[in-house]
């Protein structure tokens, strides 16, 4: 009886030893602390409970082992995560570098734009300064600009100084061809006509141009010698397409010019003046088509001072009609004076002769 009991106990001990030997390596490998069931002595528990506990412990340790294996396998994952973080950091660094490069490029572009804009600003500033200086000069010129006499056409040499003056009343009688034959139309220079031209100390041929509507009247002057000037050319441009030229044939722009001549010769420091009517003929080719009638004429293309006419030199020739000129100058009064002087002299001589003749016949002795 005692022998069987001892065998039974030995068998149970052997089974527990085998179970603990199986369970202990797993605990060492897993580095887990032993549970209360493992620390209890097999002698303090019944054999059946030990078996069940061993089975349950084995069942519990398998998931733990799987977890540890998973954890141990997760180490590379941690490494992969570190590599990903490094890659992310590198990408971020690259992004930073690219953003820095982009910012540098933008700064360079802005610098280039600034450098390009600076000359533009300088140019615009220069243009503004030029515009301002030009406006100031124009204002000064306007303030200092010489004013011509009333109802007088003028030309300025440098926007301030008058270098040519003209005052006149002119009527143009124009012959034109119409469906009814040759007809005449009259054109008058208005006081509102625009005047321009060229003149000045260095101008050899001063020009006065008056324009109104579609008509342009031009006068050209020249020095005849060192002390005199004269009008050398006249020209009228007109348009027969205007309503004034009723029924004109071959309507359009026409030009009539004076023949080469020297008119209104005057000393340089004087203005030409003629209150009477003067007539000038203008031609198209060899055909006379325009008759210019000018009165109250005063001209001066040279040496004007303070924007006013110099002392006048009166006209020497007046045209009564288109073909019969006569002289009207100092010769007429001189001739009249000479005639009166001669008549006076004749009277005095005759009286003297008469007196001497009758005085010789008187006998003064008989008068006693």
Tab-separated table of C-alpha atoms in Angstrom:
chain	number	residue	atom	x	y	z
A	1	UNK	CA	0.000	0.000	0.000
A	2	UNK	CA	2.725	2.367	1.020
A	3	UNK	CA	4.717	1.322	-2.062
A	4	UNK	CA	1.905	2.164	-4.451
A	5	UNK	CA	1.392	5.499	-2.874
A	6	UNK	CA	5.065	6.335	-3.215
A	7	UNK	CA	5.027	5.293	-6.861
A	8	UNK	CA	2.038	7.437	-7.496
A	9	UNK	CA	3.666	10.441	-5.870
A	10	UNK	CA	6.865	9.888	-7.830
A	11	UNK	CA	4.898	9.745	-11.058
A	12	UNK	CA	3.120	12.987	-10.299
A	13	UNK	CA	6.432	14.651	-9.356
A	14	UNK	CA	8.015	13.497	-12.550
A	15	UNK	CA	5.098	14.859	-14.587
A	16	UNK	CA	5.337	18.213	-12.754
A	17	UNK	CA	9.067	18.327	-13.319
A	18	UNK	CA	8.577	17.664	-17.007
A	19	UNK	CA	5.854	20.361	-17.185
A	20	UNK	CA	7.971	22.915	-15.340
A	21	UNK	CA	10.961	22.141	-17.540
A	22	UNK	CA	8.786	22.676	-20.584
A	23	UNK	CA	7.362	25.940	-19.206
A	24	UNK	CA	10.629	27.426	-17.836
A	25	UNK	CA	12.533	27.903	-21.119
A	26	UNK	CA	9.591	29.783	-22.501
A	27	UNK	CA	9.630	32.086	-19.517
A	28	UNK	CA	13.392	32.671	-19.976
A	29	UNK	CA	13.032	33.422	-23.645
A	30	UNK	CA	10.074	35.706	-23.143
A	31	UNK	CA	11.684	37.451	-20.108
A	32	UNK	CA	8.438	37.291	-18.240
A	33	UNK	CA	8.067	37.213	-14.506
A	34	UNK	CA	6.733	33.907	-13.131
A	35	UNK	CA	3.128	33.851	-12.192
A	36	UNK	CA	1.815	32.869	-8.802
A	37	UNK	CA	0.780	29.473	-10.184
A	38	UNK	CA	4.403	28.756	-11.221
A	39	UNK	CA	5.883	29.774	-7.872
A	40	UNK	CA	3.552	27.552	-5.917
A	41	UNK	CA	4.999	24.206	-5.067
A	42	UNK	CA	3.492	21.204	-6.846
A	43	UNK	CA	3.238	19.560	-3.519
A	44	UNK	CA	0.808	22.177	-2.282
A	45	UNK	CA	-1.681	21.475	-5.114
A	46	UNK	CA	-3.385	18.389	-6.304
A	47	UNK	CA	-2.054	16.642	-9.408
A	48	UNK	CA	-5.143	17.275	-11.536
A	49	UNK	CA	-5.173	20.982	-10.833
A	50	UNK	CA	-1.476	21.175	-11.756
A	51	UNK	CA	-2.153	19.619	-15.114
A	52	UNK	CA	-4.923	21.986	-15.887
A	53	UNK	CA	-2.858	24.950	-14.788
A	54	UNK	CA	0.018	23.775	-16.939
A	55	UNK	CA	-2.268	23.573	-19.953
A	56	UNK	CA	-3.792	26.951	-19.239
A	57	UNK	CA	-0.318	28.469	-18.761
A	58	UNK	CA	0.811	27.004	-22.047
A	59	UNK	CA	-2.299	28.415	-23.729
A	60	UNK	CA	-1.672	31.861	-22.170
A	61	UNK	CA	2.023	31.893	-23.042
A	62	UNK	CA	1.472	31.156	-26.721
A	63	UNK	CA	-0.332	34.477	-27.356
A	64	UNK	CA	2.293	36.263	-25.277
A	65	UNK	CA	4.994	34.667	-27.407
A	66	UNK	CA	3.154	35.739	-30.533
A	67	UNK	CA	2.970	39.282	-29.157
A	68	UNK	CA	6.689	39.228	-28.344
A	69	UNK	CA	7.494	37.849	-31.796
A	70	UNK	CA	5.368	40.591	-33.245
A	71	UNK	CA	7.184	43.117	-31.089
A	72	UNK	CA	10.538	41.631	-32.047
A	73	UNK	CA	9.483	41.697	-35.685
A	74	UNK	CA	8.391	45.317	-35.175
A	75	UNK	CA	11.947	46.440	-34.560
A	76	UNK	CA	12.689	46.640	-38.269
A	77	UNK	CA	9.431	48.532	-38.621
A	78	UNK	CA	10.771	51.066	-36.181
A	79	UNK	CA	13.855	51.266	-38.314
A	80	UNK	CA	11.686	51.720	-41.416
A	81	UNK	CA	9.806	54.470	-39.616
A	82	UNK	CA	13.092	56.202	-38.844
A	83	UNK	CA	14.092	55.901	-42.475
A	84	UNK	CA	10.744	57.359	-43.510
A	85	UNK	CA	11.239	60.199	-41.088
A	86	UNK	CA	14.689	60.788	-42.530
A	87	UNK	CA	13.233	60.713	-46.040
A	88	UNK	CA	10.539	63.150	-44.962
A	89	UNK	CA	13.164	65.342	-43.364
A	90	UNK	CA	15.249	65.182	-46.520
A	91	UNK	CA	12.205	66.036	-48.627
A	92	UNK	CA	11.432	68.888	-46.292
A	93	UNK	CA	15.033	70.043	-46.559
A	94	UNK	CA	14.842	69.813	-50.323
A	95	UNK	CA	11.579	71.768	-50.263
A	96	UNK	CA	13.242	74.346	-48.062
A	97	UNK	CA	16.195	74.515	-50.437
A	98	UNK	CA	13.884	74.781	-53.438
A	99	UNK	CA	11.827	77.446	-51.673
A	100	UNK	CA	15.040	79.280	-50.830
A	101	UNK	CA	16.163	78.999	-54.446
A	102	UNK	CA	12.756	80.186	-55.604
A	103	UNK	CA	12.890	83.088	-53.169
A	104	UNK	CA	16.391	83.909	-54.407
A	105	UNK	CA	15.143	83.781	-57.998
A	106	UNK	CA	12.224	86.005	-57.058
A	107	UNK	CA	14.564	88.399	-55.297
A	108	UNK	CA	16.815	88.470	-58.350
A	109	UNK	CA	13.785	89.029	-60.559
A	110	UNK	CA	12.588	91.792	-58.267
A	111	UNK	CA	16.081	93.261	-58.271
A	112	UNK	CA	16.180	93.124	-62.064
A	113	UNK	CA	12.734	94.677	-62.229
A	114	UNK	CA	13.836	97.349	-59.822
A	115	UNK	CA	16.958	97.958	-61.887
A	116	UNK	CA	14.829	98.091	-65.047
A	117	UNK	CA	12.280	100.346	-63.400
A	118	UNK	CA	14.918	102.740	-62.090
A	119	UNK	CA	15.969	103.896	-65.605
A	120	UNK	CA	12.289	104.127	-66.498
A	121	UNK	CA	11.692	106.232	-63.408
A	122	UNK	CA	14.716	108.338	-64.256
A	123	UNK	CA	13.456	108.668	-67.844
A	124	UNK	CA	9.977	109.571	-66.655
A	125	UNK	CA	11.448	112.069	-64.221
A	126	UNK	CA	13.547	113.558	-67.004
A	127	UNK	CA	10.476	113.694	-69.244
A	128	UNK	CA	8.524	115.377	-66.475
A	129	UNK	CA	11.351	117.848	-65.941
A	130	UNK	CA	11.485	118.485	-69.692
A	131	UNK	CA	7.728	118.944	-69.822
A	132	UNK	CA	7.819	121.287	-66.845
A	133	UNK	CA	10.708	123.301	-68.290
A	134	UNK	CA	8.933	123.411	-71.654
A	135	UNK	CA	5.742	124.611	-69.962
A	136	UNK	CA	7.718	127.225	-68.035
A	137	UNK	CA	9.402	128.384	-71.235
A	138	UNK	CA	6.041	128.556	-73.002
A	139	UNK	CA	4.587	130.493	-70.099
A	140	UNK	CA	7.524	132.888	-70.150
A	141	UNK	CA	7.254	133.175	-73.917
A	142	UNK	CA	3.539	133.873	-73.605
A	143	UNK	CA	4.161	136.500	-70.967
A	144	UNK	CA	7.067	138.065	-72.884
A	145	UNK	CA	5.524	137.667	-76.346
A	146	UNK	CA	5.330	140.934	-78.244
A	147	UNK	CA	1.888	142.040	-79.271
A	148	UNK	CA	1.402	143.409	-82.815
A	149	UNK	CA	-0.568	146.594	-83.538
A	150	UNK	CA	-4.334	146.317	-83.906
A	151	UNK	CA	-5.659	144.630	-87.075
A	152	UNK	CA	-2.115	143.676	-88.080
A	153	UNK	CA	-0.794	140.287	-89.167
A	154	UNK	CA	2.517	139.275	-87.578
A	155	UNK	CA	5.175	136.563	-87.699
A	156	UNK	CA	7.393	135.751	-84.694
A	157	UNK	CA	11.000	134.633	-85.009
A	158	UNK	CA	11.463	132.885	-81.640
A	159	UNK	CA	7.904	132.876	-80.275
A	160	UNK	CA	8.540	136.206	-78.559
A	161	UNK	CA	10.029	138.648	-81.061
A	162	UNK	CA	8.029	139.957	-83.995
A	163	UNK	CA	10.062	139.917	-87.190
A	164	UNK	CA	7.411	140.690	-89.855
A	165	UNK	CA	4.348	142.938	-89.834
A	166	UNK	CA	1.628	143.420	-92.445
A	167	UNK	CA	-1.547	145.488	-92.419
A	168	UNK	CA	-3.756	145.504	-95.476
A	169	UNK	CA	-7.227	145.279	-96.939
A	170	UNK	CA	-7.113	143.019	-100.004
A	171	UNK	CA	-9.794	141.904	-102.454
A	172	UNK	CA	-9.126	139.203	-105.067
A	173	UNK	CA	-11.111	139.206	-108.297
A	174	UNK	CA	-10.808	135.663	-109.659
A	175	UNK	CA	-11.746	134.690	-113.204
A	176	UNK	CA	-12.861	131.068	-113.572
A	177	UNK	CA	-14.408	128.908	-116.253
A	178	UNK	CA	-17.995	127.787	-115.786
A	179	UNK	CA	-20.667	126.128	-117.880
A	180	UNK	CA	-21.917	129.614	-118.810
A	181	UNK	CA	-18.458	130.830	-119.834
A	182	UNK	CA	-15.938	132.890	-117.891
A	183	UNK	CA	-17.180	134.392	-114.643
A	184	UNK	CA	-15.718	136.360	-111.757
A	185	UNK	CA	-15.734	135.687	-108.033
A	186	UNK	CA	-14.421	137.965	-105.313
A	187	UNK	CA	-12.581	136.842	-102.208
A	188	UNK	CA	-11.585	139.136	-99.329
A	189	UNK	CA	-8.933	138.481	-96.709
A	190	UNK	CA	-10.733	138.436	-93.335
A	191	UNK	CA	-9.216	140.059	-90.267
A	192	UNK	CA	-9.336	136.634	-88.574
A	193	UNK	CA	-7.044	134.987	-91.132
A	194	UNK	CA	-4.221	132.888	-89.691
A	195	UNK	CA	-0.741	134.278	-90.210
A	196	UNK	CA	2.507	132.354	-90.267
A	197	UNK	CA	5.776	132.360	-92.157
A	198	UNK	CA	9.494	132.736	-91.632
A	199	UNK	CA	11.650	135.727	-90.878
A	200	UNK	CA	14.454	136.900	-88.645
A	201	UNK	CA	17.971	138.316	-88.764
A	202	UNK	CA	19.344	135.275	-90.613
A	203	UNK	CA	16.429	134.894	-93.040
A	204	UNK	CA	17.279	136.017	-96.539
A	205	UNK	CA	13.757	135.684	-97.990
A	206	UNK	CA	11.097	136.505	-95.386
A	207	UNK	CA	7.691	134.976	-96.100
A	208	UNK	CA	4.208	135.962	-94.930
A	209	UNK	CA	1.424	133.417	-95.395
A	210	UNK	CA	-2.221	134.206	-94.670
A	211	UNK	CA	-4.752	131.367	-94.707
A	212	UNK	CA	-8.531	131.280	-94.342
A	213	UNK	CA	-10.926	128.575	-95.460
A	214	UNK	CA	-9.350	126.888	-98.485
A	215	UNK	CA	-7.476	130.007	-99.596
A	216	UNK	CA	-3.801	130.762	-98.971
A	217	UNK	CA	-2.157	134.095	-99.833
A	218	UNK	CA	1.646	134.246	-99.758
A	219	UNK	CA	4.052	137.183	-100.042
A	220	UNK	CA	7.826	136.819	-100.401
A	221	UNK	CA	10.287	139.653	-99.674
A	222	UNK	CA	13.960	140.199	-100.425
A	223	UNK	CA	16.692	142.789	-100.043
A	224	UNK	CA	17.324	144.611	-103.301
A	225	UNK	CA	20.603	146.005	-101.984
A	226	UNK	CA	22.281	146.730	-98.692
A	227	UNK	CA	19.869	149.531	-97.828
A	228	UNK	CA	16.516	148.569	-99.369
A	229	UNK	CA	13.966	145.766	-99.435
A	230	UNK	CA	11.061	144.975	-101.742
A	231	UNK	CA	8.196	142.554	-102.389
A	232	UNK	CA	9.373	140.067	-105.024
A	233	UNK	CA	6.516	137.568	-105.284
A	234	UNK	CA	2.803	137.084	-104.583
A	235	UNK	CA	0.869	133.841	-104.774
A	236	UNK	CA	-2.783	132.905	-104.235
A	237	UNK	CA	-4.062	129.328	-103.869
A	238	UNK	CA	-7.838	128.800	-104.023
A	239	UNK	CA	-10.339	125.982	-104.607
A	240	UNK	CA	-12.970	126.361	-107.328
A	241	UNK	CA	-14.900	123.441	-105.802
A	242	UNK	CA	-16.237	125.831	-103.163
A	243	UNK	CA	-19.823	127.088	-103.513
A	244	UNK	CA	-18.477	130.578	-104.245
A	245	UNK	CA	-17.421	129.376	-107.700
A	246	UNK	CA	-20.862	128.469	-108.991
A	247	UNK	CA	-20.852	125.985	-111.873
A	248	UNK	CA	-17.057	125.883	-112.141
A	249	UNK	CA	-15.628	123.541	-114.747
A	250	UNK	CA	-12.686	121.315	-113.737
A	251	UNK	CA	-13.193	122.365	-110.138
A	252	UNK	CA	-10.279	121.956	-107.765
A	253	UNK	CA	-7.263	123.731	-106.314
A	254	UNK	CA	-5.761	126.464	-108.472
A	255	UNK	CA	-2.669	128.632	-108.006
A	256	UNK	CA	-1.958	132.066	-109.448
A	257	UNK	CA	1.400	133.868	-109.148
A	258	UNK	CA	2.775	137.279	-109.905
A	259	UNK	CA	5.437	137.677	-112.539
A	260	UNK	CA	8.978	138.430	-111.449
A	261	UNK	CA	8.914	141.986	-110.299
A	262	UNK	CA	10.050	144.348	-107.577
A	263	UNK	CA	7.233	146.082	-105.708
A	264	UNK	CA	7.075	148.511	-102.807
A	265	UNK	CA	10.823	149.168	-102.621
A	266	UNK	CA	11.576	150.673	-99.202
A	267	UNK	CA	14.623	151.493	-97.042
A	268	UNK	CA	15.536	148.790	-94.533
A	269	UNK	CA	14.723	150.755	-91.390
A	270	UNK	CA	11.362	151.916	-92.718
A	271	UNK	CA	7.939	150.410	-93.310
A	272	UNK	CA	6.137	150.710	-96.619
A	273	UNK	CA	2.827	152.592	-96.403
A	274	UNK	CA	0.241	153.366	-99.045
A	275	UNK	CA	-3.305	154.462	-98.097
A	276	UNK	CA	-4.505	154.376	-101.701
A	277	UNK	CA	-5.340	151.374	-103.820
A	278	UNK	CA	-2.625	149.305	-105.414
A	279	UNK	CA	-3.291	146.675	-108.063
A	280	UNK	CA	-1.211	143.555	-108.696
A	281	UNK	CA	-1.946	140.990	-111.388
A	282	UNK	CA	-1.544	137.252	-110.839
A	283	UNK	CA	-1.188	134.655	-113.584
A	284	UNK	CA	-1.738	130.974	-114.180
A	285	UNK	CA	0.768	130.197	-116.856
A	286	UNK	CA	0.521	133.137	-119.248
A	287	UNK	CA	-3.150	133.813	-118.493
A	288	UNK	CA	-4.065	136.572	-116.081
A	289	UNK	CA	-6.733	135.124	-113.777
A	290	UNK	CA	-6.534	137.122	-110.528
A	291	UNK	CA	-6.527	140.849	-109.876
A	292	UNK	CA	-5.419	141.874	-106.388
A	293	UNK	CA	-6.668	145.260	-105.116
A	294	UNK	CA	-4.908	146.336	-101.958
A	295	UNK	CA	-5.486	149.493	-99.953
A	296	UNK	CA	-4.364	150.775	-96.571
A	297	UNK	CA	-1.215	148.735	-97.067
A	298	UNK	CA	1.645	148.801	-94.578
A	299	UNK	CA	4.482	146.281	-94.704
A	300	UNK	CA	7.781	145.680	-92.912
A	301	UNK	CA	9.700	142.374	-93.195
A	302	UNK	CA	13.054	143.552	-91.774
A	303	UNK	CA	14.473	145.238	-88.659
A	304	UNK	CA	11.318	145.542	-86.537
A	305	UNK	CA	11.810	146.940	-83.051
A	306	UNK	CA	9.525	146.359	-80.059
A	307	UNK	CA	6.876	144.772	-82.273
A	308	UNK	CA	5.919	148.063	-83.917
A	309	UNK	CA	6.181	149.536	-87.422
A	310	UNK	CA	9.186	151.723	-88.123
A	311	UNK	CA	8.737	155.216	-89.632
A	312	UNK	CA	6.793	155.022	-92.891
A	313	UNK	CA	7.975	155.366	-96.448
A	314	UNK	CA	4.966	156.381	-98.552
A	315	UNK	CA	4.070	154.642	-101.773
A	316	UNK	CA	5.680	155.815	-105.010
A	317	UNK	CA	3.479	154.098	-107.541
A	318	UNK	CA	-0.262	153.664	-107.732
A	319	UNK	CA	-2.091	151.780	-110.470
A	320	UNK	CA	-5.254	153.555	-111.659
A	321	UNK	CA	-6.337	150.674	-113.827
A	322	UNK	CA	-4.817	147.437	-114.928
A	323	UNK	CA	-2.592	148.990	-117.603
A	324	UNK	CA	-2.032	152.702	-116.816
A	325	UNK	CA	0.293	153.403	-113.910
A	326	UNK	CA	1.385	156.889	-112.974
A	327	UNK	CA	4.050	158.254	-110.694
A	328	UNK	CA	2.999	159.714	-107.380
A	329	UNK	CA	6.090	160.742	-105.482
A	330	UNK	CA	8.141	163.834	-104.642
A	331	UNK	CA	8.580	164.682	-108.348
A	332	UNK	CA	5.100	166.194	-108.659
A	333	UNK	CA	5.430	168.654	-105.807
A	334	UNK	CA	8.988	169.422	-106.955
A	335	UNK	CA	7.782	170.167	-110.472
A	336	UNK	CA	4.963	172.339	-109.170
A	337	UNK	CA	7.398	174.234	-106.978
A	338	UNK	CA	9.811	174.726	-109.826
A	339	UNK	CA	6.991	175.983	-112.017
A	340	UNK	CA	5.854	178.451	-109.418
A	341	UNK	CA	9.414	179.604	-108.894
A	342	UNK	CA	9.870	180.083	-112.641
A	343	UNK	CA	6.648	182.070	-112.937
A	344	UNK	CA	7.703	184.224	-110.018
A	345	UNK	CA	11.078	184.780	-111.613
A	346	UNK	CA	9.493	185.741	-114.941
A	347	UNK	CA	7.221	188.203	-113.207
A	348	UNK	CA	10.105	189.795	-111.374
A	349	UNK	CA	12.232	190.012	-114.528
A	350	UNK	CA	9.364	191.507	-116.506
A	351	UNK	CA	8.606	194.051	-113.840
A	352	UNK	CA	12.252	195.019	-113.707
A	353	UNK	CA	12.462	195.425	-117.488
A	354	UNK	CA	9.246	197.389	-117.538
A	355	UNK	CA	10.439	199.589	-114.744
A	356	UNK	CA	13.804	200.239	-116.375
A	357	UNK	CA	12.213	201.058	-119.728
A	358	UNK	CA	9.752	203.569	-118.379
A	359	UNK	CA	12.282	205.129	-116.006
A	360	UNK	CA	14.598	206.022	-118.931
A	361	UNK	CA	11.918	208.238	-120.600
A	362	UNK	CA	11.189	210.425	-117.595
A	363	UNK	CA	12.777	213.981	-117.619
A	364	UNK	CA	13.418	214.833	-114.069
A	365	UNK	CA	14.461	218.477	-114.977
A	366	UNK	CA	10.893	219.243	-116.075
A	367	UNK	CA	9.643	218.290	-112.668
A	368	UNK	CA	11.076	221.487	-111.069
